[in-house]
CSV table of C-alpha atoms and ligand atoms in Angstrom, one decimal:
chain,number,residue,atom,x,y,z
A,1,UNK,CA,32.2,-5.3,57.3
A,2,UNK,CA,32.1,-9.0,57.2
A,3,UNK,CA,34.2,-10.7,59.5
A,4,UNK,CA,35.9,-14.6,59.3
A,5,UNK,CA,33.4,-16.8,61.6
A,6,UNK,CA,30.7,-14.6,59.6
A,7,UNK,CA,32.0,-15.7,56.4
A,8,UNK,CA,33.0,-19.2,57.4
A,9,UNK,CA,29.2,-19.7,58.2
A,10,UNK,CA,28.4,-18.7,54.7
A,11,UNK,CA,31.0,-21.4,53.2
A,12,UNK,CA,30.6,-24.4,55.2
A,13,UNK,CA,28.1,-26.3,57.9
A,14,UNK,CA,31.2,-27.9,59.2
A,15,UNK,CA,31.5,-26.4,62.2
A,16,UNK,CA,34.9,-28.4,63.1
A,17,UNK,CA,36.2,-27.2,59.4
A,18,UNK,CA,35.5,-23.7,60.5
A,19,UNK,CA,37.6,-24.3,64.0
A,20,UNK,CA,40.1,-26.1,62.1
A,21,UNK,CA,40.6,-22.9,59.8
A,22,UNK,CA,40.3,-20.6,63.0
A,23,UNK,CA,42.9,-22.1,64.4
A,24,UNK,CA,45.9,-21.8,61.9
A,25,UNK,CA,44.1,-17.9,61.8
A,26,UNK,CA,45.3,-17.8,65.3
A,27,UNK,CA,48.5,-19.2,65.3
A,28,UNK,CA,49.4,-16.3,62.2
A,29,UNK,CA,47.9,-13.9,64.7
A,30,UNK,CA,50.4,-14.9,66.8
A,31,UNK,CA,52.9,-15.7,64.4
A,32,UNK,CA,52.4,-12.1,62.9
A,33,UNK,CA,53.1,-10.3,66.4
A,34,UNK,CA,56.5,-12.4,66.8
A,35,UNK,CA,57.5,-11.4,63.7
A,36,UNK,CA,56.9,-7.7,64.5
A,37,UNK,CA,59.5,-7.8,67.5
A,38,UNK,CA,61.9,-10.5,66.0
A,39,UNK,CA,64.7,-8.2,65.1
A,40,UNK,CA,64.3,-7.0,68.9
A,41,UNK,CA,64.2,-9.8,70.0
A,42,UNK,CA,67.6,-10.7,67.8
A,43,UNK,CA,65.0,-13.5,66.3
A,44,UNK,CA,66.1,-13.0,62.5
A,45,UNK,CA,69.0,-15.3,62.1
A,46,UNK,CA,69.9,-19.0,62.2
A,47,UNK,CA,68.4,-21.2,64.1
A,48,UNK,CA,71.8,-23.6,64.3
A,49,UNK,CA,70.0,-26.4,62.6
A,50,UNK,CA,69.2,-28.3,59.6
A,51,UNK,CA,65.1,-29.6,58.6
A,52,UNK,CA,64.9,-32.4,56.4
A,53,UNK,CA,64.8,-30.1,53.7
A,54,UNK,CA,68.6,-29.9,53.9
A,55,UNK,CA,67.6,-26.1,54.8
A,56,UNK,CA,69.3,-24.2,58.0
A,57,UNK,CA,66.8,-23.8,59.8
A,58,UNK,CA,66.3,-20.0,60.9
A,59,UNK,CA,65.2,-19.6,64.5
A,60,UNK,CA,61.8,-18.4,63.5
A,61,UNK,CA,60.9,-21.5,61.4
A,62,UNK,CA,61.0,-22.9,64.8
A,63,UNK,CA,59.4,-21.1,66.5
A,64,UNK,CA,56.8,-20.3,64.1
A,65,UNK,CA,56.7,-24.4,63.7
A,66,UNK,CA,56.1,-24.5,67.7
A,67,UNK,CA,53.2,-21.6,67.6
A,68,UNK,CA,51.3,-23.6,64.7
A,69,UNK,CA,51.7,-27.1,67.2
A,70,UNK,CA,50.3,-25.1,70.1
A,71,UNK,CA,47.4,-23.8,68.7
A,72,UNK,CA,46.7,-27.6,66.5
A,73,UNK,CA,47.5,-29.7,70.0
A,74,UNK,CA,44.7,-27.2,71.3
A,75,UNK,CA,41.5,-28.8,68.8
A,76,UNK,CA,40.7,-32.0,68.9
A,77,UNK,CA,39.7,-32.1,65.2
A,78,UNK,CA,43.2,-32.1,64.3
A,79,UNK,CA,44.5,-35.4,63.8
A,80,UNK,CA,47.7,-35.6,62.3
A,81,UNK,CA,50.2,-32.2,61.3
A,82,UNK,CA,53.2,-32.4,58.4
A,83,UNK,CA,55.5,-29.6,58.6
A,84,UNK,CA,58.1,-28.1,56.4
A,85,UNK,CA,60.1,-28.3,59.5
A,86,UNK,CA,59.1,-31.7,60.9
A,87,UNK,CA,60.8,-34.6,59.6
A,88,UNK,CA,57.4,-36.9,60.0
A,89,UNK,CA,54.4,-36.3,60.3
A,90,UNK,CA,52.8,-35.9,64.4
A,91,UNK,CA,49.5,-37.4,65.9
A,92,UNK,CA,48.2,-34.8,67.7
A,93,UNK,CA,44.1,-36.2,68.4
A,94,UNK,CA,43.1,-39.6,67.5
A,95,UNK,CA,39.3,-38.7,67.2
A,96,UNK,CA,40.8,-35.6,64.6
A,97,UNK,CA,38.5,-35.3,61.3
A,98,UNK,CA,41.5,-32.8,60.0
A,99,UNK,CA,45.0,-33.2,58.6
A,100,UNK,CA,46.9,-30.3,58.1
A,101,UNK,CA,49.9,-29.7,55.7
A,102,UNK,CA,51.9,-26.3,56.6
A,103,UNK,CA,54.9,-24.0,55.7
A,104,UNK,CA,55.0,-22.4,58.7
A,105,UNK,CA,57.6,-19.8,57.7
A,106,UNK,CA,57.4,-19.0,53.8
A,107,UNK,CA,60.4,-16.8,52.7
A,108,UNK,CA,62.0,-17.2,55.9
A,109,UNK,CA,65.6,-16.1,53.4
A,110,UNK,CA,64.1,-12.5,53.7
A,111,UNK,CA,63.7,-12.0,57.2
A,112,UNK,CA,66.4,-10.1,57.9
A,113,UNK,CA,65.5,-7.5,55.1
A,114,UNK,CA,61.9,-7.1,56.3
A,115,UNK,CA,60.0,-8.9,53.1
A,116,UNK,CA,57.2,-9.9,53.5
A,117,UNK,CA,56.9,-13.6,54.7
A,118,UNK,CA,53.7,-16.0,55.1
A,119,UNK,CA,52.4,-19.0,56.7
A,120,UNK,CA,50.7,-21.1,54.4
A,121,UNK,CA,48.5,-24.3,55.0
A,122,UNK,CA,46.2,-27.2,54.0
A,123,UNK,CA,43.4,-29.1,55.1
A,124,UNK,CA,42.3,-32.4,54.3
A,125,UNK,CA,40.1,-35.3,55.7
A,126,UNK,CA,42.1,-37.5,58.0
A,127,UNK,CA,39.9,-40.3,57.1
A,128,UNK,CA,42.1,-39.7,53.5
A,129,UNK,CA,45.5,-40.3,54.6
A,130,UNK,CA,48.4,-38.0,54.3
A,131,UNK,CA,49.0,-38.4,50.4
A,132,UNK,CA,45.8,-37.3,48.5
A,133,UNK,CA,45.7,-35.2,45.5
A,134,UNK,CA,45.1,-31.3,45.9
A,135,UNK,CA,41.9,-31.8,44.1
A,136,UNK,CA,41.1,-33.6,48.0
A,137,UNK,CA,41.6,-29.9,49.5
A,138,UNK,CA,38.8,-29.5,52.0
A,139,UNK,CA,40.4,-25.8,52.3
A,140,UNK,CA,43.5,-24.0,52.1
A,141,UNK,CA,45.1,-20.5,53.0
A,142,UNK,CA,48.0,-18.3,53.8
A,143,UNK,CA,48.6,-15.4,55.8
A,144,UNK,CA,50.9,-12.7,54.5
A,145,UNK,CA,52.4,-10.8,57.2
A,146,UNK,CA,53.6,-7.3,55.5
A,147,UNK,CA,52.7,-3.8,55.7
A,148,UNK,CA,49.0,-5.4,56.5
A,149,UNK,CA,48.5,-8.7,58.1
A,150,UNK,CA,46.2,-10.5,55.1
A,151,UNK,CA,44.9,-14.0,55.5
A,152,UNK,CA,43.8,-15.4,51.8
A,153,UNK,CA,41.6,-18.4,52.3
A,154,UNK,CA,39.7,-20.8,49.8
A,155,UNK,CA,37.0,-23.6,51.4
A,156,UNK,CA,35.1,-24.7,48.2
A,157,UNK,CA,34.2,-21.3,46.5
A,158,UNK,CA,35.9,-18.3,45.8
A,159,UNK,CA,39.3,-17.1,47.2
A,160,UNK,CA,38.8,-14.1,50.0
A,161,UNK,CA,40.9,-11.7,51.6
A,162,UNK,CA,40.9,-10.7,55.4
A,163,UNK,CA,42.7,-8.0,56.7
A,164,UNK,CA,43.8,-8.5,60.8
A,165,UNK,CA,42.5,-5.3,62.5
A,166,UNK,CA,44.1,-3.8,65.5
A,167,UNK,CA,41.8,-5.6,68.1
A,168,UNK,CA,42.4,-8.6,66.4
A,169,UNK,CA,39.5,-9.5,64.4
A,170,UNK,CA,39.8,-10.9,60.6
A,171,UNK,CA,37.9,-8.2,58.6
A,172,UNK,CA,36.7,-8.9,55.0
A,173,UNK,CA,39.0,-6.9,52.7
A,174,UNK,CA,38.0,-8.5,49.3
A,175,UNK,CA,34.8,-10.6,48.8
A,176,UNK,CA,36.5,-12.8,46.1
A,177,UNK,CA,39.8,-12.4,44.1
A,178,UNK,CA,40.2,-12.7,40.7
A,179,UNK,CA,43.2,-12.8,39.1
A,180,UNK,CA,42.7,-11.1,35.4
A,181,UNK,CA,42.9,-13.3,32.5
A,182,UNK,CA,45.9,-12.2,31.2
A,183,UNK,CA,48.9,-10.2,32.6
A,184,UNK,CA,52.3,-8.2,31.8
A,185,UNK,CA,54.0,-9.2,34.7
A,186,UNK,CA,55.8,-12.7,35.1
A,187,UNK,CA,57.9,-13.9,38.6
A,188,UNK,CA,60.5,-16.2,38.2
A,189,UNK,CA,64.5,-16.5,39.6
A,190,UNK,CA,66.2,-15.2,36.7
A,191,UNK,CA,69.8,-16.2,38.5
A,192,UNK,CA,68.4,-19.8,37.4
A,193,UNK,CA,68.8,-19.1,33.9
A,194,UNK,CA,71.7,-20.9,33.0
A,195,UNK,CA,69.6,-24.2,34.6
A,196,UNK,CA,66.6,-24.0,32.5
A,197,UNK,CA,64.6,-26.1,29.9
A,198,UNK,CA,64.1,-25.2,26.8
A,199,UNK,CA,60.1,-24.3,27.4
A,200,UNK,CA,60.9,-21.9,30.6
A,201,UNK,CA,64.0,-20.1,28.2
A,202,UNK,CA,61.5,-19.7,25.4
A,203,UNK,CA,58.5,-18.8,27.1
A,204,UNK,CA,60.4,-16.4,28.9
A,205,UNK,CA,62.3,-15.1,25.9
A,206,UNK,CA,59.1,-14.4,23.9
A,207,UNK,CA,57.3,-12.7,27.0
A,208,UNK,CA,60.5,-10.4,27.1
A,209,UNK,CA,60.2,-9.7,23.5
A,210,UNK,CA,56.5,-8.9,24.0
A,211,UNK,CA,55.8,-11.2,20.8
A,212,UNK,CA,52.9,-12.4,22.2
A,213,UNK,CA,50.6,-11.7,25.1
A,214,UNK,CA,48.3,-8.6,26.1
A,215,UNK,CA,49.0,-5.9,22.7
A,216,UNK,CA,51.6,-4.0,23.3
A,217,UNK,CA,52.3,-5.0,27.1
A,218,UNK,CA,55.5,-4.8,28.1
A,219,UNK,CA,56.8,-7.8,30.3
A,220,UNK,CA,58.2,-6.9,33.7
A,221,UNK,CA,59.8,-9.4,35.5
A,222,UNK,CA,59.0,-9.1,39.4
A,223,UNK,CA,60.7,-11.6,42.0
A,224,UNK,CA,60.6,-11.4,45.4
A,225,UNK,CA,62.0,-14.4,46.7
A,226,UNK,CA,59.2,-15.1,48.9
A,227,UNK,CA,56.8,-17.4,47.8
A,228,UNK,CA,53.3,-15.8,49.7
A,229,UNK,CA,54.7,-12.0,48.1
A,230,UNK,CA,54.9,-12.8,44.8
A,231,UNK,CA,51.5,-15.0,45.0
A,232,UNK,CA,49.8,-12.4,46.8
A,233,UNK,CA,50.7,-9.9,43.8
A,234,UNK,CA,49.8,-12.3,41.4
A,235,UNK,CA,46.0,-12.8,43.1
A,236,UNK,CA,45.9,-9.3,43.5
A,237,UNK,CA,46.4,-8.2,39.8
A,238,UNK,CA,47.3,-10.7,37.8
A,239,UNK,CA,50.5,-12.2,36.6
A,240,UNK,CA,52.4,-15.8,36.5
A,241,UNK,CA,54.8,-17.7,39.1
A,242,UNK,CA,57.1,-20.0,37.6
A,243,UNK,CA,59.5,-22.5,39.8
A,244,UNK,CA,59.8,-24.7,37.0
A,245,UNK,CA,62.2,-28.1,37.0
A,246,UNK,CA,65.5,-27.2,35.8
A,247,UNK,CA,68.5,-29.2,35.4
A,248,UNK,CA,69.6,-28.3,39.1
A,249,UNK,CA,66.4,-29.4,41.3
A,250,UNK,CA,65.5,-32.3,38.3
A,251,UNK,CA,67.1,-35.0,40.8
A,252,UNK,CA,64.9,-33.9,43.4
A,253,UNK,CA,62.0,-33.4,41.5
A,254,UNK,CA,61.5,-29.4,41.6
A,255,UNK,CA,62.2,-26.6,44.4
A,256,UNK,CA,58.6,-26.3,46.0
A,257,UNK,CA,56.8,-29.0,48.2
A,258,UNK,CA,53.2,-30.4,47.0
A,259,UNK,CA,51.6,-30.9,50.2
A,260,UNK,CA,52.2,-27.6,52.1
A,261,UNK,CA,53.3,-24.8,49.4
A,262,UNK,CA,52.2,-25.7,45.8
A,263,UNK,CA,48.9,-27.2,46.3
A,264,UNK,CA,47.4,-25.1,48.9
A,265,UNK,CA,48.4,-22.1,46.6
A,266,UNK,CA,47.1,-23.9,43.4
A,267,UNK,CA,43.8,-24.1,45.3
A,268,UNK,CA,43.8,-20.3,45.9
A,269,UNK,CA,45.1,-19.4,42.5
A,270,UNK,CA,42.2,-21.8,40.7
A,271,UNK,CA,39.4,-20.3,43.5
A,272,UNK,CA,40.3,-16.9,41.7
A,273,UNK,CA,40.2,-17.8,38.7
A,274,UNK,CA,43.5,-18.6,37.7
A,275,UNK,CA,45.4,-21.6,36.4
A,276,UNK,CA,48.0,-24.1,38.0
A,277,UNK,CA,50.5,-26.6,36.4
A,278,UNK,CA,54.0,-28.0,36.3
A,279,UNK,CA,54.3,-27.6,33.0
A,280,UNK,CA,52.6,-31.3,32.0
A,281,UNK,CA,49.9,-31.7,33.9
A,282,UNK,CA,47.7,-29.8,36.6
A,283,UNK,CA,49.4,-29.1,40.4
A,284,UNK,CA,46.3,-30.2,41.8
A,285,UNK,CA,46.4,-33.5,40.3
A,286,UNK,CA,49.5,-34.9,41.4
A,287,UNK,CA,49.4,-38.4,42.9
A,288,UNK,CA,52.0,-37.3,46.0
A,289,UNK,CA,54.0,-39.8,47.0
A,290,UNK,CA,55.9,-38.5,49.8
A,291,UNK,CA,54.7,-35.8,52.5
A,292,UNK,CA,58.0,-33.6,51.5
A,293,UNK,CA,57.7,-34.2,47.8
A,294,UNK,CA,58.8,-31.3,45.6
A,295,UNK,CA,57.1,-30.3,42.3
A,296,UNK,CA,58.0,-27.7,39.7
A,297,UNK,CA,55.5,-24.6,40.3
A,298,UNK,CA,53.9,-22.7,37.3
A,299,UNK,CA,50.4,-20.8,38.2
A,300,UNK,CA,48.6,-17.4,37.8
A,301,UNK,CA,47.1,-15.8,34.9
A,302,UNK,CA,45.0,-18.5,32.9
A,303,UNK,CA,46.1,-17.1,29.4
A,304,UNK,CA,49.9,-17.3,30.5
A,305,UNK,CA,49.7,-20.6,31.7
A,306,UNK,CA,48.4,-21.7,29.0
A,307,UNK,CA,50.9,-20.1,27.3
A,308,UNK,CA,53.9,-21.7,29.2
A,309,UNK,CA,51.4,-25.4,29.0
A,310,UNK,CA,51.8,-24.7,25.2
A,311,UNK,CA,55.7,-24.8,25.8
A,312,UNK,CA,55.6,-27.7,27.2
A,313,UNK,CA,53.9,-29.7,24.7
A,314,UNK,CA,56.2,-29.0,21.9
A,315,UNK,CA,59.2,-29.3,23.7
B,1,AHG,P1,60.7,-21.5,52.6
B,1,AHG,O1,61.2,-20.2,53.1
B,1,AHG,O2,59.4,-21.9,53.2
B,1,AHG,O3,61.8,-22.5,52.7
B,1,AHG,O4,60.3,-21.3,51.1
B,1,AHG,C1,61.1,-20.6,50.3
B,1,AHG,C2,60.7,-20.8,48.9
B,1,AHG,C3,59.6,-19.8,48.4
B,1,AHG,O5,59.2,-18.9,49.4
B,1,AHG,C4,60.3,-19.0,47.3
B,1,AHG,O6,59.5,-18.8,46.2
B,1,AHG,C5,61.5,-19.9,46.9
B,1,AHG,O7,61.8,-20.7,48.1
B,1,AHG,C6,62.7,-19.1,46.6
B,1,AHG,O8,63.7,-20.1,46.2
B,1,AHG,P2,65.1,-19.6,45.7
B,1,AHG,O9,65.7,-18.9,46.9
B,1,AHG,O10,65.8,-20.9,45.3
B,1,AHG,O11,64.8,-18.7,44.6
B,2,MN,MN1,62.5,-23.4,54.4
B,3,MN,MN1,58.0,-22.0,51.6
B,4,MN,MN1,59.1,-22.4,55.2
């Protein structure tokens, strides 16, 4: 079976693009075995302080923060990190092509109920700046650490799927996703109800009524909470994410942040096949203008999208 460095050879020439990507693959390798012993460890709870997301911090945002820092300080072709959990942005190498964007604990809510949880990140060329589109994505990835440690990665082509072995070697578990057309399955926080728009309640209110979609499908609502779980389902087979602007996280512009959770997922979710929006215009074509910037999140199953894009426009 293909391995990663095989199939980084086949998607790139760049060879510090490849060590750029092999190095966030480490850090979840070591990410993943923390998280194995964390409720051991008595890991799984609050860190006892606040990131500039106004978030408590749990202790394993840290530390995952600290094992991504490690293993960037490590190659020089990193030149600058911004971290869900760091205020700024750091220098790490001045001679760095590489800037990274990362989430270094997705779902971290869930870690004391064993959900799965993911690290999810972002490359870009330095020589771009800190605030350029997700259209500008040189590559971008997660790894999901639950029953199997996955690592879903997207350079230019296809999204593909690698599976951490038990010696430690990234083994090639899907060639390229694709996530089908259209779906029965829709995640979104249904406790958020009473702070939706108008096109979320009706799109969701016709997709409960099965009026429209895949004949005779039956809408089931899955949520996990956890932003890499429910994506991972969704590349897997099919289905839509919606974080869309309500009238609670309007002020701040949405839940999710641009640079290290919607676009690098947009890029995954469009590799496969699938569409990404926030309701007026495409995720990956957002002009960021902050490195913690917050965008309402709608992506998946082209045909649903669509259906949710329709919303939009006559609302
Ligand atoms: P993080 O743990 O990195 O702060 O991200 C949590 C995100 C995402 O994983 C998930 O989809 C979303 O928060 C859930 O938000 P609510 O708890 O507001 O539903
Ligand atoms: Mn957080
Ligand atoms: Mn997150
Ligand atoms: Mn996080």
């Amino acid at each position: 079976m293909t391995d990663l460095v095989e199939w980084l050879a086949t998607q790139t020439d760049d060879r510090e693009l490849a060590g750029a990507i092999l190095s966030m693959a480490a850090a979840g390798v070591e990410i993943g075995a923390v998280l194995r012993e964390a409720p051991i460890a008595g890991q799984t709870g609050l860190a006892g302080s606040d990131n500039v997301q106004g978030e408590a911090q749990k202790a394993l945002d840290v530390i995952s923060n600290d094992i991504v820092l490690n293993h960037l300080r490590k190659n020089p072709a990193i030149s600058i990190l911004v971290s869900e959990e760091l205020d700024e942005a750091v220098d790490l190498s001045i001679q760095g092509r590489f800037n990274i964007a990362t989430d270094p604990l997705d779902g971290s809510s869930n870690l004391d109920v064993n959900v799965t949880v993911g690290t999810i990140f972002s490359v870009l060329d330095a020589a771009g700046g800190l605030l350029q589109k997700g259209t500008a994505q040189l590559a971008a990835g997660y790894v999901a650490y639950g029953p199997a440690t996955s690592l879903v990665l997207r350079v230019m082509g296809d999204t593909s799927v690698f599976t951490l072995d038990a010696g430690g070697r990234w083994v090639q578990t899907v060639v390229a996703a694709k996530v089908p057309e259209a779906s029965g399955e829709f995640a979104i926080n249904t406790a958020r109800e009473r702070f939706w728009d108008a096109a979320t309640t009706g799109y969701v209110k016709e997709s409960v009524a099965g009026e429209t979609g895949p004949a005779g499908k039956r809408y089931n609502m899955r949520w996990v909470g956890s932003m890499v779980a429910d994506i991972h389902r969704i590349l897997m087979r099919g289905g839509i994410f919606l974080y869309p602007l309500d009238s609670e996280t309007v002020s701040k512009g949405g839940r999710l942040r641009l640079l290290y959770e919607a676009n690098p997922m947009a890029w995954l979710v469009e590799g496969a096949g699938g569409k990404s929006t926030t309701g007026r215009k495409g995720i990956l074509d957002v002009e960021p203008t902050g490195i913690h910037q917050r965008v309402p999140v709608i992506l998946g199953s082209a045909e649903e999208v669509r259906r949710v894009e329709a919303w939009y426009a006559r609302a």
